[in-house]
Amino acid sequence: MKSRSRGEIKREVRVGHLWSGEALAVDAVVDFTLDHASDLLVTIDAPLWPDPPPAFPPGRVPELWRYSVAELFIWGGEERYLELEVGPFGHWWLLELLTWRERCREDLPCDVTVERGSSRWRAEVRIAEALLPPRPWRLGACAIWGGPDGRSYAMSHPSRGAAPNFHQASAFAPAW
């Protein structure tokens, strides 16, 4: 990982609960580390879920949330926010949304590298400064895994509603 430069800001976000509030086991948590100097470097450390990869080559895959994925939401306080989705097999999707869930741009670029171990995977994602919403940011993170017979939804800030909803304001941490 790169050395920290003057003016760089670092933040960690942990996905440690199911959407309904129950705590995840220690080996099931997903950690995000954000380093922001000019571009944003996002590091993801997550369990290697026993789910098959998407039937696509690694790279950009729209609607990756339909597969096992770790997601980061970056809201700039206005109506614009980014959603980053990364899977353990090198698939990713970066999109910009206006208001809650209204897609604006679905083909944003980023640099993604993924390494898998026997029980965990790690990704590094670089997002260009020009794509980032204005600061301060509110952050939300989640993880989705499991097949059609049973999906699990975990969040950094559980929604505790009738169903998982990663896009609601209460799912985002206070401004950073």
PDB file of C-alpha atoms in Angstrom:
ATOM      1  CA  MET A   1       0.000   0.000   0.000  1.00  0.00           C
ATOM      2  CA  LYS A   2       1.204   3.534  -0.679  1.00  0.00           C
ATOM      3  CA  SER A   3       2.741   5.769   1.960  1.00  0.00           C
ATOM      4  CA  ARG A   4       0.542   8.475   3.414  1.00  0.00           C
ATOM      5  CA  SER A   5       1.060  11.963   2.094  1.00  0.00           C
ATOM      6  CA  ARG A   6       0.592  15.328   3.761  1.00  0.00           C
ATOM      7  CA  GLY A   7      -3.062  16.277   3.891  1.00  0.00           C
ATOM      8  CA  GLU A   8      -4.301  12.726   3.420  1.00  0.00           C
ATOM      9  CA  ILE A   9      -7.360  11.705   5.396  1.00  0.00           C
ATOM     10  CA  LYS A  10      -7.930   8.105   6.471  1.00  0.00           C
ATOM     11  CA  ARG A  11     -11.193   6.492   7.592  1.00  0.00           C
ATOM     12  CA  GLU A  12     -12.237   2.948   8.423  1.00  0.00           C
ATOM     13  CA  VAL A  13     -15.732   1.509   8.051  1.00  0.00           C
ATOM     14  CA  ARG A  14     -16.731  -1.929   9.358  1.00  0.00           C
ATOM     15  CA  VAL A  15     -19.660  -4.020   8.197  1.00  0.00           C
ATOM     16  CA  GLY A  16     -20.288  -5.868  11.440  1.00  0.00           C
ATOM     17  CA  HIS A  17     -24.051  -6.439  11.647  1.00  0.00           C
ATOM     18  CA  LEU A  18     -26.816  -8.008   9.664  1.00  0.00           C
ATOM     19  CA  TRP A  19     -29.280  -5.415   8.345  1.00  0.00           C
ATOM     20  CA  SER A  20     -31.642  -6.299  11.207  1.00  0.00           C
ATOM     21  CA  GLY A  21     -29.016  -5.510  13.857  1.00  0.00           C
ATOM     22  CA  GLU A  22     -27.579  -8.885  14.894  1.00  0.00           C
ATOM     23  CA  ALA A  23     -23.785  -8.872  15.183  1.00  0.00           C
ATOM     24  CA  LEU A  24     -21.730 -10.852  12.663  1.00  0.00           C
ATOM     25  CA  ALA A  25     -19.144 -13.382  13.830  1.00  0.00           C
ATOM     26  CA  VAL A  26     -15.637 -11.915  13.939  1.00  0.00           C
ATOM     27  CA  ASP A  27     -14.525 -13.884  10.866  1.00  0.00           C
ATOM     28  CA  ALA A  28     -17.559 -12.652   8.884  1.00  0.00           C
ATOM     29  CA  VAL A  29     -16.970  -8.889   9.182  1.00  0.00           C
ATOM     30  CA  VAL A  30     -16.012  -6.791   6.166  1.00  0.00           C
ATOM     31  CA  ASP A  31     -13.572  -3.911   6.657  1.00  0.00           C
ATOM     32  CA  PHE A  32     -13.184  -0.901   4.381  1.00  0.00           C
ATOM     33  CA  THR A  33     -10.245   1.493   4.711  1.00  0.00           C
ATOM     34  CA  LEU A  34     -10.405   4.795   2.838  1.00  0.00           C
ATOM     35  CA  ASP A  35      -7.297   6.902   2.153  1.00  0.00           C
ATOM     36  CA  HIS A  36      -8.090  10.246   0.571  1.00  0.00           C
ATOM     37  CA  ALA A  37      -5.360  12.614  -0.556  1.00  0.00           C
ATOM     38  CA  SER A  38      -6.277  13.429  -4.137  1.00  0.00           C
ATOM     39  CA  ASP A  39      -7.714  10.185  -5.535  1.00  0.00           C
ATOM     40  CA  LEU A  40      -9.530   7.898  -3.117  1.00  0.00           C
ATOM     41  CA  LEU A  41      -7.940   4.526  -2.341  1.00  0.00           C
ATOM     42  CA  VAL A  42     -10.441   2.030  -0.914  1.00  0.00           C
ATOM     43  CA  THR A  43      -9.141  -1.213   0.591  1.00  0.00           C
ATOM     44  CA  ILE A  44     -11.624  -4.010   1.276  1.00  0.00           C
ATOM     45  CA  ASP A  45     -10.932  -7.039   3.493  1.00  0.00           C
ATOM     46  CA  ALA A  46     -13.768  -9.591   3.449  1.00  0.00           C
ATOM     47  CA  PRO A  47     -14.513 -13.268   3.993  1.00  0.00           C
ATOM     48  CA  LEU A  48     -14.396 -15.496   0.947  1.00  0.00           C
ATOM     49  CA  TRP A  49     -18.053 -16.476   0.710  1.00  0.00           C
ATOM     50  CA  PRO A  50     -18.757 -19.970  -0.706  1.00  0.00           C
ATOM     51  CA  ASP A  51     -20.737 -18.556  -3.634  1.00  0.00           C
ATOM     52  CA  PRO A  52     -19.875 -19.085  -7.306  1.00  0.00           C
ATOM     53  CA  PRO A  53     -18.498 -16.176  -9.337  1.00  0.00           C
ATOM     54  CA  PRO A  54     -20.659 -14.328 -11.857  1.00  0.00           C
ATOM     55  CA  ALA A  55     -20.663 -15.925 -15.310  1.00  0.00           C
ATOM     56  CA  PHE A  56     -18.771 -12.930 -16.720  1.00  0.00           C
ATOM     57  CA  PRO A  57     -15.050 -12.200 -17.032  1.00  0.00           C
ATOM     58  CA  PRO A  58     -13.591 -10.028 -14.247  1.00  0.00           C
ATOM     59  CA  GLY A  59     -14.144  -6.310 -14.750  1.00  0.00           C
ATOM     60  CA  ARG A  60     -17.175  -4.014 -14.783  1.00  0.00           C
ATOM     61  CA  VAL A  61     -20.447  -5.870 -14.191  1.00  0.00           C
ATOM     62  CA  PRO A  62     -23.619  -3.782 -13.855  1.00  0.00           C
ATOM     63  CA  GLU A  63     -25.887  -4.786 -10.987  1.00  0.00           C
ATOM     64  CA  LEU A  64     -23.127  -6.769  -9.308  1.00  0.00           C
ATOM     65  CA  TRP A  65     -25.240  -6.677  -6.115  1.00  0.00           C
ATOM     66  CA  ARG A  66     -27.104  -9.670  -7.563  1.00  0.00           C
ATOM     67  CA  TYR A  67     -23.963 -11.704  -6.650  1.00  0.00           C
ATOM     68  CA  SER A  68     -21.750 -11.829  -3.562  1.00  0.00           C
ATOM     69  CA  VAL A  69     -20.389  -8.349  -3.106  1.00  0.00           C
ATOM     70  CA  ALA A  70     -19.005  -5.703  -0.749  1.00  0.00           C
ATOM     71  CA  GLU A  71     -20.452  -2.219  -1.327  1.00  0.00           C
ATOM     72  CA  LEU A  72     -19.429   1.280  -0.292  1.00  0.00           C
ATOM     73  CA  PHE A  73     -21.662   4.345  -0.565  1.00  0.00           C
ATOM     74  CA  ILE A  74     -20.188   7.869  -0.533  1.00  0.00           C
ATOM     75  CA  TRP A  75     -22.739  10.646  -0.127  1.00  0.00           C
ATOM     76  CA  GLY A  76     -21.574  14.238  -0.471  1.00  0.00           C
ATOM     77  CA  GLY A  77     -24.516  15.824   1.312  1.00  0.00           C
ATOM     78  CA  GLU A  78     -26.153  17.018  -1.859  1.00  0.00           C
ATOM     79  CA  GLU A  79     -28.342  14.774  -3.973  1.00  0.00           C
ATOM     80  CA  ARG A  80     -25.379  13.013  -5.600  1.00  0.00           C
ATOM     81  CA  TYR A  81     -23.693   9.893  -4.254  1.00  0.00           C
ATOM     82  CA  LEU A  82     -21.421   7.102  -5.452  1.00  0.00           C
ATOM     83  CA  GLU A  83     -21.974   3.388  -5.079  1.00  0.00           C
ATOM     84  CA  LEU A  84     -18.969   1.071  -5.385  1.00  0.00           C
ATOM     85  CA  GLU A  85     -19.588  -2.675  -5.683  1.00  0.00           C
ATOM     86  CA  VAL A  86     -16.679  -5.149  -5.608  1.00  0.00           C
ATOM     87  CA  GLY A  87     -16.774  -8.944  -5.656  1.00  0.00           C
ATOM     88  CA  PRO A  88     -14.153 -11.512  -4.621  1.00  0.00           C
ATOM     89  CA  PHE A  89     -13.472 -12.647  -8.209  1.00  0.00           C
ATOM     90  CA  GLY A  90     -12.382  -9.294  -9.695  1.00  0.00           C
ATOM     91  CA  HIS A  91     -15.814  -8.011 -10.722  1.00  0.00           C
ATOM     92  CA  TRP A  92     -16.802  -4.438  -9.878  1.00  0.00           C
ATOM     93  CA  TRP A  93     -19.255  -1.642 -10.641  1.00  0.00           C
ATOM     94  CA  LEU A  94     -18.977   2.072  -9.872  1.00  0.00           C
ATOM     95  CA  LEU A  95     -22.003   4.258 -10.440  1.00  0.00           C
ATOM     96  CA  GLU A  96     -23.331   7.677  -9.520  1.00  0.00           C
ATOM     97  CA  LEU A  97     -26.844   8.164  -8.227  1.00  0.00           C
ATOM     98  CA  LEU A  98     -29.028  11.233  -7.816  1.00  0.00           C
ATOM     99  CA  THR A  99     -31.317  11.251  -4.805  1.00  0.00           C
ATOM    100  CA  TRP A 100     -31.943   7.779  -3.470  1.00  0.00           C
ATOM    101  CA  ARG A 101     -31.534   5.031  -6.075  1.00  0.00           C
ATOM    102  CA  GLU A 102     -31.977   7.205  -9.174  1.00  0.00           C
ATOM    103  CA  ARG A 103     -29.098   6.166 -11.434  1.00  0.00           C
ATOM    104  CA  CYS A 104     -27.296   9.019 -13.159  1.00  0.00           C
ATOM    105  CA  ARG A 105     -24.069   7.494 -14.541  1.00  0.00           C
ATOM    106  CA  GLU A 106     -23.521   3.741 -14.590  1.00  0.00           C
ATOM    107  CA  ASP A 107     -20.188   3.412 -16.364  1.00  0.00           C
ATOM    108  CA  LEU A 108     -17.724   5.235 -14.126  1.00  0.00           C
ATOM    109  CA  PRO A 109     -14.104   4.041 -14.311  1.00  0.00           C
ATOM    110  CA  CYS A 110     -11.903   2.915 -11.435  1.00  0.00           C
ATOM    111  CA  ASP A 111      -8.811   0.765 -10.967  1.00  0.00           C
ATOM    112  CA  VAL A 112      -9.481  -2.501  -9.130  1.00  0.00           C
ATOM    113  CA  THR A 113      -7.177  -5.310  -8.007  1.00  0.00           C
ATOM    114  CA  VAL A 114      -8.422  -8.347  -6.076  1.00  0.00           C
ATOM    115  CA  GLU A 115      -6.456 -11.072  -4.285  1.00  0.00           C
ATOM    116  CA  ARG A 116      -8.078 -14.192  -2.834  1.00  0.00           C
ATOM    117  CA  GLY A 117      -6.708 -16.294  -0.016  1.00  0.00           C
ATOM    118  CA  SER A 118      -8.096 -19.517   1.413  1.00  0.00           C
ATOM    119  CA  SER A 119     -10.675 -17.822   3.646  1.00  0.00           C
ATOM    120  CA  ARG A 120     -10.608 -14.079   2.859  1.00  0.00           C
ATOM    121  CA  TRP A 121     -10.217 -11.742  -0.097  1.00  0.00           C
ATOM    122  CA  ARG A 122      -8.759  -8.286  -0.361  1.00  0.00           C
ATOM    123  CA  ALA A 123      -9.365  -5.575  -2.950  1.00  0.00           C
ATOM    124  CA  GLU A 124      -7.791  -2.209  -3.651  1.00  0.00           C
ATOM    125  CA  VAL A 125      -9.828   0.305  -5.619  1.00  0.00           C
ATOM    126  CA  ARG A 126      -8.669   3.712  -6.827  1.00  0.00           C
ATOM    127  CA  ILE A 127     -11.366   6.280  -7.635  1.00  0.00           C
ATOM    128  CA  ALA A 128     -10.282   9.486  -9.387  1.00  0.00           C
ATOM    129  CA  GLU A 129     -10.759  12.722  -7.444  1.00  0.00           C
ATOM    130  CA  ALA A 130     -12.900  14.168 -10.259  1.00  0.00           C
ATOM    131  CA  LEU A 131     -15.544  11.466  -9.691  1.00  0.00           C
ATOM    132  CA  LEU A 132     -15.916  12.019  -5.951  1.00  0.00           C
ATOM    133  CA  PRO A 133     -18.838  13.978  -4.491  1.00  0.00           C
ATOM    134  CA  PRO A 134     -18.054  17.143  -2.520  1.00  0.00           C
ATOM    135  CA  ARG A 135     -16.887  16.793   1.109  1.00  0.00           C
ATOM    136  CA  PRO A 136     -17.871  16.289   3.855  1.00  0.00           C
ATOM    137  CA  TRP A 137     -18.959  12.741   3.142  1.00  0.00           C
ATOM    138  CA  ARG A 138     -21.404  10.426   4.822  1.00  0.00           C
ATOM    139  CA  LEU A 139     -20.422   6.785   4.325  1.00  0.00           C
ATOM    140  CA  GLY A 140     -22.383   3.570   4.259  1.00  0.00           C
ATOM    141  CA  ALA A 141     -21.123   0.058   3.619  1.00  0.00           C
ATOM    142  CA  CYS A 142     -22.712  -3.328   3.205  1.00  0.00           C
ATOM    143  CA  ALA A 143     -22.079  -6.892   2.111  1.00  0.00           C
ATOM    144  CA  ILE A 144     -24.396  -9.308   0.337  1.00  0.00           C
ATOM    145  CA  TRP A 145     -23.766 -13.028  -0.082  1.00  0.00           C
ATOM    146  CA  GLY A 146     -25.582 -16.320  -0.541  1.00  0.00           C
ATOM    147  CA  GLY A 147     -27.495 -17.946  -3.349  1.00  0.00           C
ATOM    148  CA  PRO A 148     -31.138 -17.913  -4.379  1.00  0.00           C
ATOM    149  CA  ASP A 149     -32.097 -20.142  -1.445  1.00  0.00           C
ATOM    150  CA  GLY A 150     -30.878 -17.627   1.123  1.00  0.00           C
ATOM    151  CA  ARG A 151     -29.244 -14.230   0.800  1.00  0.00           C
ATOM    152  CA  SER A 152     -27.547 -12.492   3.738  1.00  0.00           C
ATOM    153  CA  TYR A 153     -27.394  -8.702   4.001  1.00  0.00           C
ATOM    154  CA  ALA A 154     -24.961  -7.011   6.377  1.00  0.00           C
ATOM    155  CA  MET A 155     -24.456  -3.292   7.006  1.00  0.00           C
ATOM    156  CA  SER A 156     -22.159  -0.848   8.740  1.00  0.00           C
ATOM    157  CA  HIS A 157     -25.231   0.955  10.142  1.00  0.00           C
ATOM    158  CA  PRO A 158     -28.162  -1.503  10.341  1.00  0.00           C
ATOM    159  CA  SER A 159     -31.469  -0.221   8.976  1.00  0.00           C
ATOM    160  CA  ARG A 160     -33.668  -2.469  11.139  1.00  0.00           C
ATOM    161  CA  GLY A 161     -36.626  -1.954   8.819  1.00  0.00           C
ATOM    162  CA  ALA A 162     -38.951  -4.489   7.281  1.00  0.00           C
ATOM    163  CA  ALA A 163     -36.306  -5.286   4.629  1.00  0.00           C
ATOM    164  CA  PRO A 164     -32.665  -4.345   3.971  1.00  0.00           C
ATOM    165  CA  ASN A 165     -32.309  -0.866   2.473  1.00  0.00           C
ATOM    166  CA  PHE A 166     -28.748   0.334   1.962  1.00  0.00           C
ATOM    167  CA  HIS A 167     -29.796   3.577   0.276  1.00  0.00           C
ATOM    168  CA  GLN A 168     -31.683   5.230   3.148  1.00  0.00           C
ATOM    169  CA  ALA A 169     -30.091   8.150   4.999  1.00  0.00           C
ATOM    170  CA  SER A 170     -29.995   6.258   8.327  1.00  0.00           C
ATOM    171  CA  ALA A 171     -27.633   3.708   6.722  1.00  0.00           C
ATOM    172  CA  PHE A 172     -24.936   6.391   6.341  1.00  0.00           C
ATOM    173  CA  ALA A 173     -22.484   7.407   9.085  1.00  0.00           C
ATOM    174  CA  PRO A 174     -22.242  11.038  10.227  1.00  0.00           C
ATOM    175  CA  ALA A 175     -20.286  13.435   8.009  1.00  0.00           C
ATOM    176  CA  TRP A 176     -16.543  12.924   7.575  1.00  0.00           C
TER     177      TRP A 176
END
